[in-house]
Amino acid sequence: MRLRPDLVLSIAVLVVALAPLTGAAQPETPSIVPGETPTRPEVRKALDEVEKDPNLSAVRTINSLRWKQQEPSADEPWWAPLARWTRGLFGWLAQSGRLLVWVVGALAVVLLTVFVVRLVKGRGLPRVPKTFVAPSHVRDLDIRPESLPDDVGAAALTLWERGDQRAALALLYRGTLSRLVHVHSVPIRASSTEGECLALARPRLSESSARYAASLVAVWTAAVYGAEVPAGGTVQALCGEFGAALDPKAAT
């Protein structure tokens, strides 16, 4: 730390002026009379004395401690830098391990999400089948089991023999629809036509039952829409085969 020159000069003059009063040892210079202005040699001598004082010196030396930098040894092996670099790499990986785990996990979630989205777009979501509710009527025909006689074939034959041909055929057709819905679980709707009923029934019936249903529908449609009266033997055969073809024991 360096003191300002003007401050040093002022201190020197003050020391010279106060020397007679303090009784301090004086150098071999003429005595200074109080009140007189010091001469230049006296000032110079005072400055020299001030500079010798460690507390008033213009330059002060301050010692401090510092860490000594370790210099690489001249005989260090060639692989030492590589070893230090490797230790630094593994240290960084150890500190960054948790971050890497989170990054890999997030990437896996993103890839899984993309895969699921593409799969859904390609195949679509699985459809949950709706619960089928059996209709009570199909095109104004009552197909409820309680609305039909226990032996549909025998009741239809009785109506046919009485001459009530339309009622006999209607009973056979109603009975067929009722058995298809309630016994064979065919999903017939209230608005289903004769052709739609047959198409829905074929996958759920045996070959003989499907053939009987097709014959009965053909006779029914010819009579209703074509005003054709079927032969008596055909109707009697349909009445006799009804139970064997469509009753619960014939269900597949």
Coordinates of C-alpha atoms in Angstrom, one line a residue:
M1 CA 0.0 0.0 0.0
R2 CA 1.5 3.4 -1.1
L3 CA 0.8 6.7 0.9
R4 CA 0.2 9.9 -1.0
P5 CA 3.4 12.1 -1.3
D6 CA 1.6 15.2 0.1
L7 CA 0.6 13.2 3.1
V8 CA 4.1 11.9 3.7
L9 CA 5.5 15.5 3.5
S10 CA 3.0 16.7 6.0
I11 CA 3.8 14.0 8.4
A12 CA 7.6 14.7 8.0
V13 CA 7.1 18.4 8.7
L14 CA 5.0 17.6 11.7
V15 CA 7.6 15.2 13.1
V16 CA 10.3 17.8 12.7
A17 CA 8.2 20.5 14.3
L18 CA 7.3 18.3 17.3
A19 CA 10.7 16.8 17.9
P20 CA 11.8 19.4 20.4
L21 CA 8.6 19.1 22.3
T22 CA 8.6 15.3 22.5
G23 CA 12.2 15.0 23.5
A24 CA 12.9 12.4 20.8
A25 CA 16.4 11.8 19.7
Q26 CA 17.4 14.2 17.0
P27 CA 19.7 13.6 14.2
E28 CA 22.9 15.6 13.9
T29 CA 21.2 18.7 12.4
P30 CA 20.9 22.2 13.7
S31 CA 18.2 22.7 16.3
I32 CA 14.9 24.0 15.1
V33 CA 13.5 26.9 16.8
P34 CA 9.8 26.6 17.4
G35 CA 7.9 28.9 15.1
E36 CA 10.6 28.8 12.4
T37 CA 10.1 27.2 9.0
P38 CA 12.2 24.0 8.6
T39 CA 14.9 24.0 6.0
R40 CA 15.1 21.6 3.1
P41 CA 17.8 19.4 4.6
E42 CA 15.8 19.2 7.8
V43 CA 12.7 18.1 5.8
R44 CA 14.7 15.6 3.8
K45 CA 16.2 14.1 7.0
A46 CA 12.7 13.9 8.5
L47 CA 11.4 12.2 5.4
D48 CA 14.2 9.6 5.7
E49 CA 13.2 8.9 9.3
V50 CA 9.6 8.6 8.4
E51 CA 10.3 6.1 5.6
K52 CA 12.2 3.9 8.1
D53 CA 9.0 3.7 10.3
P54 CA 7.1 0.6 9.1
N55 CA 3.8 2.2 10.1
L56 CA 4.5 5.4 8.1
S57 CA 6.4 4.0 5.2
A58 CA 5.0 4.9 1.8
V59 CA 5.4 1.2 0.7
R60 CA 4.1 -1.7 2.9
T61 CA 4.6 -5.3 2.3
I62 CA 1.7 -7.7 3.1
N63 CA 2.2 -11.4 3.1
S64 CA -0.7 -13.8 2.3
L65 CA -1.1 -17.6 1.9
R66 CA -2.1 -19.1 -1.4
W67 CA -2.7 -22.7 -2.6
K68 CA 0.2 -23.9 -4.6
Q69 CA -0.8 -25.3 -8.0
Q70 CA 0.3 -28.9 -8.4
E71 CA 2.4 -29.1 -11.5
P72 CA 2.3 -32.3 -13.5
S73 CA 5.2 -34.5 -12.9
A74 CA 7.7 -34.7 -15.6
D75 CA 7.8 -38.5 -15.4
E76 CA 4.0 -38.9 -15.6
P77 CA 3.0 -42.0 -17.7
W78 CA 1.4 -41.5 -21.1
W79 CA -1.9 -43.1 -20.0
A80 CA -2.4 -40.7 -17.0
P81 CA -4.4 -38.1 -18.9
L82 CA -6.6 -40.8 -20.3
A83 CA -7.2 -42.2 -16.8
R84 CA -8.2 -38.8 -15.5
W85 CA -10.6 -38.3 -18.5
T86 CA -12.1 -41.7 -17.9
R87 CA -12.6 -41.0 -14.1
G88 CA -14.3 -37.7 -15.1
L89 CA -16.6 -39.4 -17.5
F90 CA -17.8 -42.0 -15.1
G91 CA -18.2 -39.3 -12.4
W92 CA -20.4 -37.4 -14.8
L93 CA -22.4 -40.5 -15.7
A94 CA -23.0 -41.2 -12.0
Q95 CA -24.3 -37.7 -11.4
S96 CA -26.4 -37.8 -14.5
G97 CA -27.8 -41.3 -14.0
R98 CA -31.1 -40.2 -12.6
L99 CA -31.7 -37.7 -15.3
L100 CA -30.9 -40.3 -18.0
V101 CA -33.4 -42.7 -16.4
W102 CA -36.2 -40.1 -16.6
V103 CA -35.3 -39.2 -20.2
V104 CA -35.4 -42.9 -21.2
G105 CA -38.7 -43.4 -19.4
A106 CA -40.3 -40.4 -21.0
L107 CA -39.1 -41.6 -24.4
A108 CA -40.6 -45.0 -23.8
V109 CA -44.0 -43.5 -22.8
V110 CA -44.0 -41.4 -26.0
L111 CA -43.2 -44.4 -28.2
L112 CA -45.9 -46.5 -26.5
T113 CA -48.5 -43.8 -27.0
V114 CA -47.7 -43.4 -30.7
F115 CA -47.9 -47.2 -31.1
V116 CA -51.3 -47.4 -29.4
V117 CA -52.7 -44.5 -31.4
R118 CA -51.6 -46.1 -34.7
L119 CA -53.0 -49.4 -33.6
V120 CA -56.4 -47.9 -32.8
K121 CA -56.4 -46.0 -36.1
G122 CA -55.6 -49.1 -38.0
R123 CA -57.9 -51.6 -36.4
G124 CA -60.4 -49.4 -34.5
L125 CA -61.6 -49.9 -31.0
P126 CA -63.3 -53.2 -30.2
R127 CA -67.0 -52.9 -30.4
V128 CA -69.0 -54.1 -27.4
P129 CA -72.0 -56.0 -28.7
K130 CA -75.2 -54.5 -27.6
T131 CA -77.6 -56.6 -25.6
F132 CA -80.3 -57.9 -27.9
V133 CA -83.8 -57.2 -26.7
A134 CA -86.3 -59.5 -28.3
P135 CA -89.3 -57.7 -29.9
S136 CA -92.8 -58.6 -29.0
H137 CA -94.1 -58.0 -32.5
V138 CA -92.6 -58.4 -36.0
R139 CA -94.6 -56.4 -38.5
D140 CA -97.8 -56.5 -36.5
L141 CA -97.4 -60.2 -35.8
D142 CA -97.4 -61.1 -32.1
I143 CA -94.4 -63.5 -31.5
R144 CA -94.5 -63.6 -27.7
P145 CA -94.3 -67.2 -26.5
E146 CA -97.3 -66.7 -24.2
S147 CA -99.4 -65.6 -27.2
L148 CA -98.9 -69.0 -28.9
P149 CA -100.3 -72.5 -28.1
D150 CA -98.0 -75.1 -26.7
D151 CA -98.3 -77.2 -29.8
V152 CA -98.2 -74.7 -32.7
G153 CA -98.2 -77.4 -35.4
A154 CA -101.3 -79.2 -34.1
A155 CA -103.2 -75.9 -33.6
A156 CA -102.3 -74.7 -37.1
L157 CA -103.5 -78.0 -38.6
T158 CA -106.8 -77.7 -36.8
L159 CA -107.3 -74.2 -38.3
W160 CA -106.4 -75.5 -41.7
E161 CA -108.8 -78.4 -41.5
R162 CA -111.6 -76.0 -40.4
G163 CA -111.0 -74.0 -43.6
D164 CA -109.3 -71.0 -41.9
Q165 CA -106.3 -71.2 -44.2
R166 CA -105.0 -67.7 -43.6
A167 CA -105.1 -68.1 -39.9
A168 CA -103.3 -71.5 -40.1
L169 CA -100.5 -70.0 -42.2
A170 CA -100.2 -66.9 -39.9
L171 CA -99.9 -69.2 -36.8
L172 CA -97.2 -71.2 -38.4
Y173 CA -95.2 -68.1 -39.4
R174 CA -95.7 -66.4 -36.0
G175 CA -94.6 -69.6 -34.3
T176 CA -91.6 -69.9 -36.5
L177 CA -90.5 -66.3 -35.7
S178 CA -91.1 -66.8 -32.0
R179 CA -88.9 -70.0 -32.0
L180 CA -86.2 -68.3 -34.0
V181 CA -86.0 -65.4 -31.5
H182 CA -86.6 -67.1 -28.1
V183 CA -85.2 -70.5 -28.7
H184 CA -82.4 -70.0 -31.3
S185 CA -81.5 -66.5 -30.3
V186 CA -81.8 -65.1 -33.8
P187 CA -81.6 -61.2 -33.6
I188 CA -84.7 -60.5 -35.5
R189 CA -86.0 -56.9 -35.2
A190 CA -89.5 -55.6 -35.2
S191 CA -89.1 -54.3 -38.8
S192 CA -87.3 -57.3 -40.2
T193 CA -88.7 -58.7 -43.5
E194 CA -89.2 -62.3 -44.3
G195 CA -85.9 -62.4 -46.3
E196 CA -84.0 -60.7 -43.5
C197 CA -85.4 -63.2 -40.9
L198 CA -84.1 -66.1 -43.0
A199 CA -80.7 -64.5 -43.5
L200 CA -80.3 -63.9 -39.8
A201 CA -81.5 -67.4 -38.9
R202 CA -79.3 -69.5 -41.3
P203 CA -76.0 -69.2 -39.2
R204 CA -77.8 -70.3 -36.1
L205 CA -79.8 -73.2 -37.4
S206 CA -79.0 -76.7 -38.4
E207 CA -79.4 -77.7 -42.0
S208 CA -82.7 -79.3 -41.5
S209 CA -84.1 -76.5 -39.4
A210 CA -82.9 -73.9 -41.9
R211 CA -84.5 -75.9 -44.8
Y212 CA -87.8 -76.0 -42.9
A213 CA -87.8 -72.3 -42.1
A214 CA -87.1 -71.5 -45.8
S215 CA -90.0 -73.7 -47.0
L216 CA -92.4 -72.2 -44.5
V217 CA -91.5 -68.6 -45.4
A218 CA -91.8 -69.4 -49.1
V219 CA -95.4 -70.8 -48.6
W220 CA -96.3 -67.8 -46.3
T221 CA -95.0 -65.1 -48.8
A222 CA -96.7 -66.8 -51.8
A223 CA -100.0 -66.8 -49.9
V224 CA -99.8 -63.3 -48.5
Y225 CA -98.2 -61.4 -51.4
G226 CA -99.1 -63.6 -54.3
A227 CA -102.6 -64.8 -53.1
E228 CA -101.5 -68.4 -53.9
V229 CA -103.3 -71.1 -51.9
P230 CA -100.8 -73.9 -51.0
A231 CA -101.6 -77.5 -51.5
G232 CA -103.1 -79.3 -48.5
G233 CA -100.4 -81.8 -48.3
T234 CA -97.7 -79.1 -48.1
V235 CA -99.4 -77.4 -45.2
Q236 CA -100.0 -80.6 -43.4
A237 CA -96.4 -81.5 -43.8
L238 CA -95.4 -78.1 -42.4
C239 CA -97.7 -78.6 -39.4
G240 CA -96.3 -82.0 -38.7
E241 CA -92.7 -81.0 -38.9
F242 CA -92.9 -77.8 -36.9
G243 CA -92.0 -79.2 -33.5
A244 CA -89.1 -81.4 -34.7
A245 CA -87.6 -78.5 -36.7
L246 CA -88.0 -75.5 -34.3
D247 CA -88.9 -76.6 -30.8
P248 CA -86.2 -76.3 -28.0
K249 CA -85.0 -79.8 -28.5
A250 CA -84.1 -79.0 -32.1
A251 CA -81.9 -76.0 -31.0
T252 CA -78.2 -76.3 -32.0

